[in-house]
mmCIF file with all atom_site columns, C-alpha atoms in Angstrom:
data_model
loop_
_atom_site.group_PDB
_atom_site.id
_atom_site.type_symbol
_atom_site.label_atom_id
_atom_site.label_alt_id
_atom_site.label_comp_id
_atom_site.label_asym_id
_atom_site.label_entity_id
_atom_site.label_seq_id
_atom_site.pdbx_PDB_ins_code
_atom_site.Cartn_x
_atom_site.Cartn_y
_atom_site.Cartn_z
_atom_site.occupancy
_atom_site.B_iso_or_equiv
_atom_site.pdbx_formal_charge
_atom_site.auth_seq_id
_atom_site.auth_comp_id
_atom_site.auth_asym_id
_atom_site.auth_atom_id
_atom_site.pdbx_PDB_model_num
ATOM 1   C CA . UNK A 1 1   ? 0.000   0.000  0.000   1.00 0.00 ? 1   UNK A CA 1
ATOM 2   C CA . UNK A 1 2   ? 0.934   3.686  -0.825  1.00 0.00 ? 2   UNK A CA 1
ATOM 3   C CA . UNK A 1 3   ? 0.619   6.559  1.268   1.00 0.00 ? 3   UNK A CA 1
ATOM 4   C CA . UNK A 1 4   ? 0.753   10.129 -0.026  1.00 0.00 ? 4   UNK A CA 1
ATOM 5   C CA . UNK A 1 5   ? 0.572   13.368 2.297   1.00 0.00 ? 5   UNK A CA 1
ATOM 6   C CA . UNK A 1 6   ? 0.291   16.400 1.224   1.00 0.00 ? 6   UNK A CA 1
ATOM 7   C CA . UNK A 1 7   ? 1.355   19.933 2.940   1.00 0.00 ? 7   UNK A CA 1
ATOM 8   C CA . UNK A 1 8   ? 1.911   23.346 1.518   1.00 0.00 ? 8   UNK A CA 1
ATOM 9   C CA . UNK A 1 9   ? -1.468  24.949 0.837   1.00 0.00 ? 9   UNK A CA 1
ATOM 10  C CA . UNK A 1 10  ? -3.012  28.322 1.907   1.00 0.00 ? 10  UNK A CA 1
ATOM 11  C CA . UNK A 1 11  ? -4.104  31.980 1.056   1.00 0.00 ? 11  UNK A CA 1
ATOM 12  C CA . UNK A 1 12  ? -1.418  33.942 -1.632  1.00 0.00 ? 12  UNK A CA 1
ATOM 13  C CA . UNK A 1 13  ? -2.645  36.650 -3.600  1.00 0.00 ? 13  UNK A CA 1
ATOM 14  C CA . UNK A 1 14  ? -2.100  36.502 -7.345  1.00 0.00 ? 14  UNK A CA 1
ATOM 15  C CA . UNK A 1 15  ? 1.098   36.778 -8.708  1.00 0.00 ? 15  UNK A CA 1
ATOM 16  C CA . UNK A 1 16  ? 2.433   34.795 -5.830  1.00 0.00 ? 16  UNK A CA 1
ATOM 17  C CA . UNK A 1 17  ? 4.364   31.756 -4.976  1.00 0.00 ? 17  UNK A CA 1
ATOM 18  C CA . UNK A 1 18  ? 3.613   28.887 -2.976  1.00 0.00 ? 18  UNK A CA 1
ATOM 19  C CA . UNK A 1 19  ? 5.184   25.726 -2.898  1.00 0.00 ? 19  UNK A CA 1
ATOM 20  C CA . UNK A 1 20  ? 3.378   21.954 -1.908  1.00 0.00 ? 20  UNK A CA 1
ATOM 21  C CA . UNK A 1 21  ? 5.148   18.812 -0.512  1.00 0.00 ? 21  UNK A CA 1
ATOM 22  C CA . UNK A 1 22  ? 3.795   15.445 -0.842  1.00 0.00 ? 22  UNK A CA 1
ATOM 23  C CA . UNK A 1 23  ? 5.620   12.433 1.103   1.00 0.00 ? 23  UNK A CA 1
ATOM 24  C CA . UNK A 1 24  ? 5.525   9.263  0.292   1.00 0.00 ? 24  UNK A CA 1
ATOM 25  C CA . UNK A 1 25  ? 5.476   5.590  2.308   1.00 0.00 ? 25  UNK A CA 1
ATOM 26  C CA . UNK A 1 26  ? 4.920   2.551  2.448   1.00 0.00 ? 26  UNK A CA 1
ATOM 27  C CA . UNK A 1 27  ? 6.613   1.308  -1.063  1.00 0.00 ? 27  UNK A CA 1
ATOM 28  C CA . UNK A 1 28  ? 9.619   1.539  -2.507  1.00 0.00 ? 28  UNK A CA 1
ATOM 29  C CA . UNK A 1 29  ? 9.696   4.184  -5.524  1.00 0.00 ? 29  UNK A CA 1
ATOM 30  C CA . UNK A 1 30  ? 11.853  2.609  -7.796  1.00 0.00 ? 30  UNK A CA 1
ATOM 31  C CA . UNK A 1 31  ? 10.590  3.095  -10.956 1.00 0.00 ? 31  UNK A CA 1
ATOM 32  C CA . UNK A 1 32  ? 6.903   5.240  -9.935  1.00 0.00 ? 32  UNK A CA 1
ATOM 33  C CA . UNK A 1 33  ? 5.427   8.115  -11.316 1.00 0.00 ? 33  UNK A CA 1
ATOM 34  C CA . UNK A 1 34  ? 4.649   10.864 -9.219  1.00 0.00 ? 34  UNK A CA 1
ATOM 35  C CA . UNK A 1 35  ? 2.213   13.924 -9.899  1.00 0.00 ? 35  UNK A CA 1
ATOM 36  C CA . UNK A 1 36  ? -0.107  16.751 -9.224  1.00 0.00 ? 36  UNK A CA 1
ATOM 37  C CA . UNK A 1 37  ? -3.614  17.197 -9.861  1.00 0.00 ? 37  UNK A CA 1
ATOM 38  C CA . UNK A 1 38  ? -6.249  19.851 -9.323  1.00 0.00 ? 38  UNK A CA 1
ATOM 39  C CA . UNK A 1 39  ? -9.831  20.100 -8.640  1.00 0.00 ? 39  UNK A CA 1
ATOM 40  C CA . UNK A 1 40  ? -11.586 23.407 -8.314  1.00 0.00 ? 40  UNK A CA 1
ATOM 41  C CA . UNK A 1 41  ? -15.217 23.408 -7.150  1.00 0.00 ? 41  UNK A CA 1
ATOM 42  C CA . UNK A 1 42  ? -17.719 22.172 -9.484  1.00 0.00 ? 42  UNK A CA 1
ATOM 43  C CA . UNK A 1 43  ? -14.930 20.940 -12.172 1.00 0.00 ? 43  UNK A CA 1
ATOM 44  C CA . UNK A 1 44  ? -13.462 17.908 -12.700 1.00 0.00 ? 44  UNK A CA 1
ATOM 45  C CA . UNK A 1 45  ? -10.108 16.280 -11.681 1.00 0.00 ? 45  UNK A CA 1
ATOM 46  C CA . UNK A 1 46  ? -7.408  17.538 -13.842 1.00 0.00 ? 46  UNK A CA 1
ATOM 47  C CA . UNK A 1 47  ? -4.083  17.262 -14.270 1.00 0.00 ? 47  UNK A CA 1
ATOM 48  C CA . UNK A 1 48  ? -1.134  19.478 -13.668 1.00 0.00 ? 48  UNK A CA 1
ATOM 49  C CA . UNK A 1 49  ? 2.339   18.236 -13.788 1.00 0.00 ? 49  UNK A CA 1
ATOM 50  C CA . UNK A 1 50  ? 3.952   14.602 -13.363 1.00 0.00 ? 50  UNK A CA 1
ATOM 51  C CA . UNK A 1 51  ? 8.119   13.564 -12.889 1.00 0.00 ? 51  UNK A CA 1
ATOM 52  C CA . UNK A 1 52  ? 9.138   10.082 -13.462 1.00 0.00 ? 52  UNK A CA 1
ATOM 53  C CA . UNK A 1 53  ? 10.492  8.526  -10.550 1.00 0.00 ? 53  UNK A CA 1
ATOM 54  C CA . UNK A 1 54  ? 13.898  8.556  -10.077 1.00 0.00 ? 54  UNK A CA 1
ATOM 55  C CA . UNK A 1 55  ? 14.187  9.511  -13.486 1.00 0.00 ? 55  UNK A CA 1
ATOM 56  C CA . UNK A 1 56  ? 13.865  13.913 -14.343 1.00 0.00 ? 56  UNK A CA 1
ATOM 57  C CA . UNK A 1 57  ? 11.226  13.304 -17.212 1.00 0.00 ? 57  UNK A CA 1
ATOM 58  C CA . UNK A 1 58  ? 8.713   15.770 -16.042 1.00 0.00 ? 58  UNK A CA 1
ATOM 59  C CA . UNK A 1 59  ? 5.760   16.925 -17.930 1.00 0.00 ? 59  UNK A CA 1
ATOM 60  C CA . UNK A 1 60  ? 3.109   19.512 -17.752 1.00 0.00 ? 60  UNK A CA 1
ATOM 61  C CA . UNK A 1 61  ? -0.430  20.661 -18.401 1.00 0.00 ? 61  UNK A CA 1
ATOM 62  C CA . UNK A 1 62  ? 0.132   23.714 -21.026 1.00 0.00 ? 62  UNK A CA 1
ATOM 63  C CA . UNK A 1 63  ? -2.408  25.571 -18.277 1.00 0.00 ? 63  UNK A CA 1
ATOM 64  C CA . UNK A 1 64  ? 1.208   25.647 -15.816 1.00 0.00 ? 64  UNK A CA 1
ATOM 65  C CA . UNK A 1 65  ? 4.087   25.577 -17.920 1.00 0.00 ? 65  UNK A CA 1
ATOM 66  C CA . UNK A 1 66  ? 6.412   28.634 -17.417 1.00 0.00 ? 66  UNK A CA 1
ATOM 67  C CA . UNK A 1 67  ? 4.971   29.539 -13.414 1.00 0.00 ? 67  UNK A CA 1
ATOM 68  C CA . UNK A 1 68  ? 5.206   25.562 -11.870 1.00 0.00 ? 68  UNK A CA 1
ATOM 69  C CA . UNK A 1 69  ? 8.067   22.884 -11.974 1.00 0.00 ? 69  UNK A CA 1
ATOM 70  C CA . UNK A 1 70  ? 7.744   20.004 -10.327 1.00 0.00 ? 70  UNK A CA 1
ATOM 71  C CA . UNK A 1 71  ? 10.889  17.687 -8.582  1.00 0.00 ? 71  UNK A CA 1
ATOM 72  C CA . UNK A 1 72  ? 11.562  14.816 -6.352  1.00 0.00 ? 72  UNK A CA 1
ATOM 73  C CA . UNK A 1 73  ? 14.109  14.618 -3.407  1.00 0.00 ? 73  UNK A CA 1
ATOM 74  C CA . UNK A 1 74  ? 15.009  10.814 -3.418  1.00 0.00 ? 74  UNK A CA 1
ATOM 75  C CA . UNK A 1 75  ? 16.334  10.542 -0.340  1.00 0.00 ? 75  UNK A CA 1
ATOM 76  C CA . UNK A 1 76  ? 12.912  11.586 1.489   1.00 0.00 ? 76  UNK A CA 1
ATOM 77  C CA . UNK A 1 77  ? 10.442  10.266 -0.848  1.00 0.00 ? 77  UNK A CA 1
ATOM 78  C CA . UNK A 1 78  ? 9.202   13.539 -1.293  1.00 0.00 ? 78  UNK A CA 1
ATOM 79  C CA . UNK A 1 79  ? 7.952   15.649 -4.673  1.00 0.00 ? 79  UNK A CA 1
ATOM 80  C CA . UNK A 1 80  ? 7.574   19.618 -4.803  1.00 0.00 ? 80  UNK A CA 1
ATOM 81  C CA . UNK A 1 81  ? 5.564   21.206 -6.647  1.00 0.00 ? 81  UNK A CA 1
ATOM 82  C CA . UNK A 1 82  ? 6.701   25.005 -6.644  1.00 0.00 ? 82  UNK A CA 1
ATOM 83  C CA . UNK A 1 83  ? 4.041   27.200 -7.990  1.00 0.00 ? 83  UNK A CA 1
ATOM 84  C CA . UNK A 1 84  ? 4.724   30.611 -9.236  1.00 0.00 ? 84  UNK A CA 1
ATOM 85  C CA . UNK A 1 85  ? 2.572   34.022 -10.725 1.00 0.00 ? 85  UNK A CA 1
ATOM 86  C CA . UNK A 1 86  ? 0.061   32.187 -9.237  1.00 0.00 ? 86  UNK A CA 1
ATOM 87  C CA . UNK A 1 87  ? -3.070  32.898 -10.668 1.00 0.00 ? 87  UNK A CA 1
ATOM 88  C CA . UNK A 1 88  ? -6.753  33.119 -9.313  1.00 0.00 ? 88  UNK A CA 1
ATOM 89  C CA . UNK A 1 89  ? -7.976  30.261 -11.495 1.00 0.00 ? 89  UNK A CA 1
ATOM 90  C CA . UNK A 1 90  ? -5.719  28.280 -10.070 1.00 0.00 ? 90  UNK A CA 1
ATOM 91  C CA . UNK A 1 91  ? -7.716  28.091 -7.447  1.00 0.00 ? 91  UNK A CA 1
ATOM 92  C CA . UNK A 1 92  ? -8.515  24.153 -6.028  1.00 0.00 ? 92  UNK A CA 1
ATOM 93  C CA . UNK A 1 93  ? -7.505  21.658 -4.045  1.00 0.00 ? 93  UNK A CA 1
ATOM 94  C CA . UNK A 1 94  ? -4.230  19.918 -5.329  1.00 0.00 ? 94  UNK A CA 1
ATOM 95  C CA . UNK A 1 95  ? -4.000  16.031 -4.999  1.00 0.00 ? 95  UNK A CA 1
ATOM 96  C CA . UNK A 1 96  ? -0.543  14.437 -4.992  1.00 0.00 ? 96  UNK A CA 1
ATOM 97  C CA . UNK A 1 97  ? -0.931  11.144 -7.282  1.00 0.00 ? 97  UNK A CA 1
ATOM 98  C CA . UNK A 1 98  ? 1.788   8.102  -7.623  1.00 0.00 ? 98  UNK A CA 1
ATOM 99  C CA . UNK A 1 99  ? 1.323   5.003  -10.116 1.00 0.00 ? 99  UNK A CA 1
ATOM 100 C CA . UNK A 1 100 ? 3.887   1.905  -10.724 1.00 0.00 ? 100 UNK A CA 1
ATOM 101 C CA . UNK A 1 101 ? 2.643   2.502  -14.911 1.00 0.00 ? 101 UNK A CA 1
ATOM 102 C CA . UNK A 1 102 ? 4.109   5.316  -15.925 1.00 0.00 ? 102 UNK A CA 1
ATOM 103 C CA . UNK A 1 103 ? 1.773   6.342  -18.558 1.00 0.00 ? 103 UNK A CA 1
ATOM 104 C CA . UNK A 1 104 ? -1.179  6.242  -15.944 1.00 0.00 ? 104 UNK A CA 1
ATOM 105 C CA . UNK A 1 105 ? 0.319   9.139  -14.211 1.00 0.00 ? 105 UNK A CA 1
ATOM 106 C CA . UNK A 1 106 ? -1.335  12.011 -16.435 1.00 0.00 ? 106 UNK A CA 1
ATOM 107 C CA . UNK A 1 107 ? -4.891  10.516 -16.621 1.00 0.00 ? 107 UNK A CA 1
ATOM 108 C CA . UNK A 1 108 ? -6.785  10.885 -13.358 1.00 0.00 ? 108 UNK A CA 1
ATOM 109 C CA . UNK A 1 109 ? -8.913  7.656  -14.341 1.00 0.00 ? 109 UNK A CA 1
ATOM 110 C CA . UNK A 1 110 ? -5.675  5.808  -14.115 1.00 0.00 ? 110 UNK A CA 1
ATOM 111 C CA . UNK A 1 111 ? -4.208  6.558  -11.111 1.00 0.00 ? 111 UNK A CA 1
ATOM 112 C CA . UNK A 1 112 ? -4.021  4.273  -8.544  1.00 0.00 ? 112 UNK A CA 1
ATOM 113 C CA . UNK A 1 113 ? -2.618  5.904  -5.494  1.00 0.00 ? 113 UNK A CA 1
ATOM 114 C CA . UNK A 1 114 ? -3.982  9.596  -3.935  1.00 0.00 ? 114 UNK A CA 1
ATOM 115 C CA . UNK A 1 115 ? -3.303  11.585 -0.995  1.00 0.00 ? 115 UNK A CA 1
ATOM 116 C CA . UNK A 1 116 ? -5.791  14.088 0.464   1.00 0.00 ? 116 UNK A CA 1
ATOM 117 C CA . UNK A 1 117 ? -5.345  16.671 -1.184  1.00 0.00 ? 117 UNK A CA 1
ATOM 118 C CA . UNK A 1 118 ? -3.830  20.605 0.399   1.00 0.00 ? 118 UNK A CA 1
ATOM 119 C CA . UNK A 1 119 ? -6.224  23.393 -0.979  1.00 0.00 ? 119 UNK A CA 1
ATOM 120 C CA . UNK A 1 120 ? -4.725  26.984 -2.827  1.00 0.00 ? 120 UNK A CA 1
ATOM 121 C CA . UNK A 1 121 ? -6.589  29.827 -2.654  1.00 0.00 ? 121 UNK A CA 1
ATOM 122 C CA . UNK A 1 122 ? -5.263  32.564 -4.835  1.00 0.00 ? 122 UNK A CA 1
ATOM 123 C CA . UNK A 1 123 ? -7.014  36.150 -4.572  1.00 0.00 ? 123 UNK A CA 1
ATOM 124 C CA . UNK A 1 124 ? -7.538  38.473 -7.041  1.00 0.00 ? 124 UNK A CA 1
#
C-alpha cells in the first residue's frame, strides 16, 4: 500500500508563490510516477504536472508551464511542486498522485494511489 501526504497549501494573492510537498510511504519508488492534480469546485479532476520517478522526465499541463516545476528529493520520498505568478484560477484543491505505470500518471482515471489533497486559494 501507498501513502501520499500532502502539505503546503493556503491563502497567496495573485502573482504569488507557494510551494506543496507530498511524502511518500509505504513502497519503494523505484521506478513510480509521481504527480499533481487539481480540482476546483464544481470541475473535474485535472491534471497538472507529473516527474518520473527517479528519473527527471517531467511533464506539464500547457495551463502551468512557465509559473510551476515540479521535482523529487530521493532521499525523502518527497515531490515539490513550486508554484509561481500564481493565478486566481488556479484556485482548487491539489492532490498528490503516484502510479507503478508510468503512462497512468497524467490521466486521473488511471491513477491508482492519492493523498488528500492541500487546498490553494489565490485572490484576485
Amino acid at each position: 500500500q501507498v501513502q501520499l501526504v500532502e502539505s503546503g497549501g493556503g491563502l497567496v494573492q495573485a502573482g504569488g508563490s507557494l510551494r506543496l510537498s507530498c511524502a511518500a510511504s509505504g513502497r519503494t519508488f523505484g521506478s513510480y510516477a509521481m504527480g499533481w492534480f487539481r480540482q476546483a469546485p464544481g470541475k473535474e479532476r485535472e491534471f497538472v504536472a507529473a516527474i518520473v520517478w527517479p528519473y527527471t522526465n517531467t511533464n506539464y499541463a500547457d495551463s502551468v508551464k512557465g509559473r510551476f516545476t515540479i521535482s523529487r528529493d530521493n532521499a525523502k520520498n518527497t515531490v515539490y511542486l513550486q508554484m509561481n505568478s500564481l493565478k486566481p484560477e488556479d484556485t482548487a484543491v491539489y492532490v498528490c498522485a503516484a502510479d507503478s505505470t508510468l503512462s497512468h500518471i497524467t490521466s486521473a482515471p488511471l491513477v491508482n494511489y492519492w493523498g488528500k489533497g492541500t487546498l490553494v486559494t489565490v485572490s484576485s
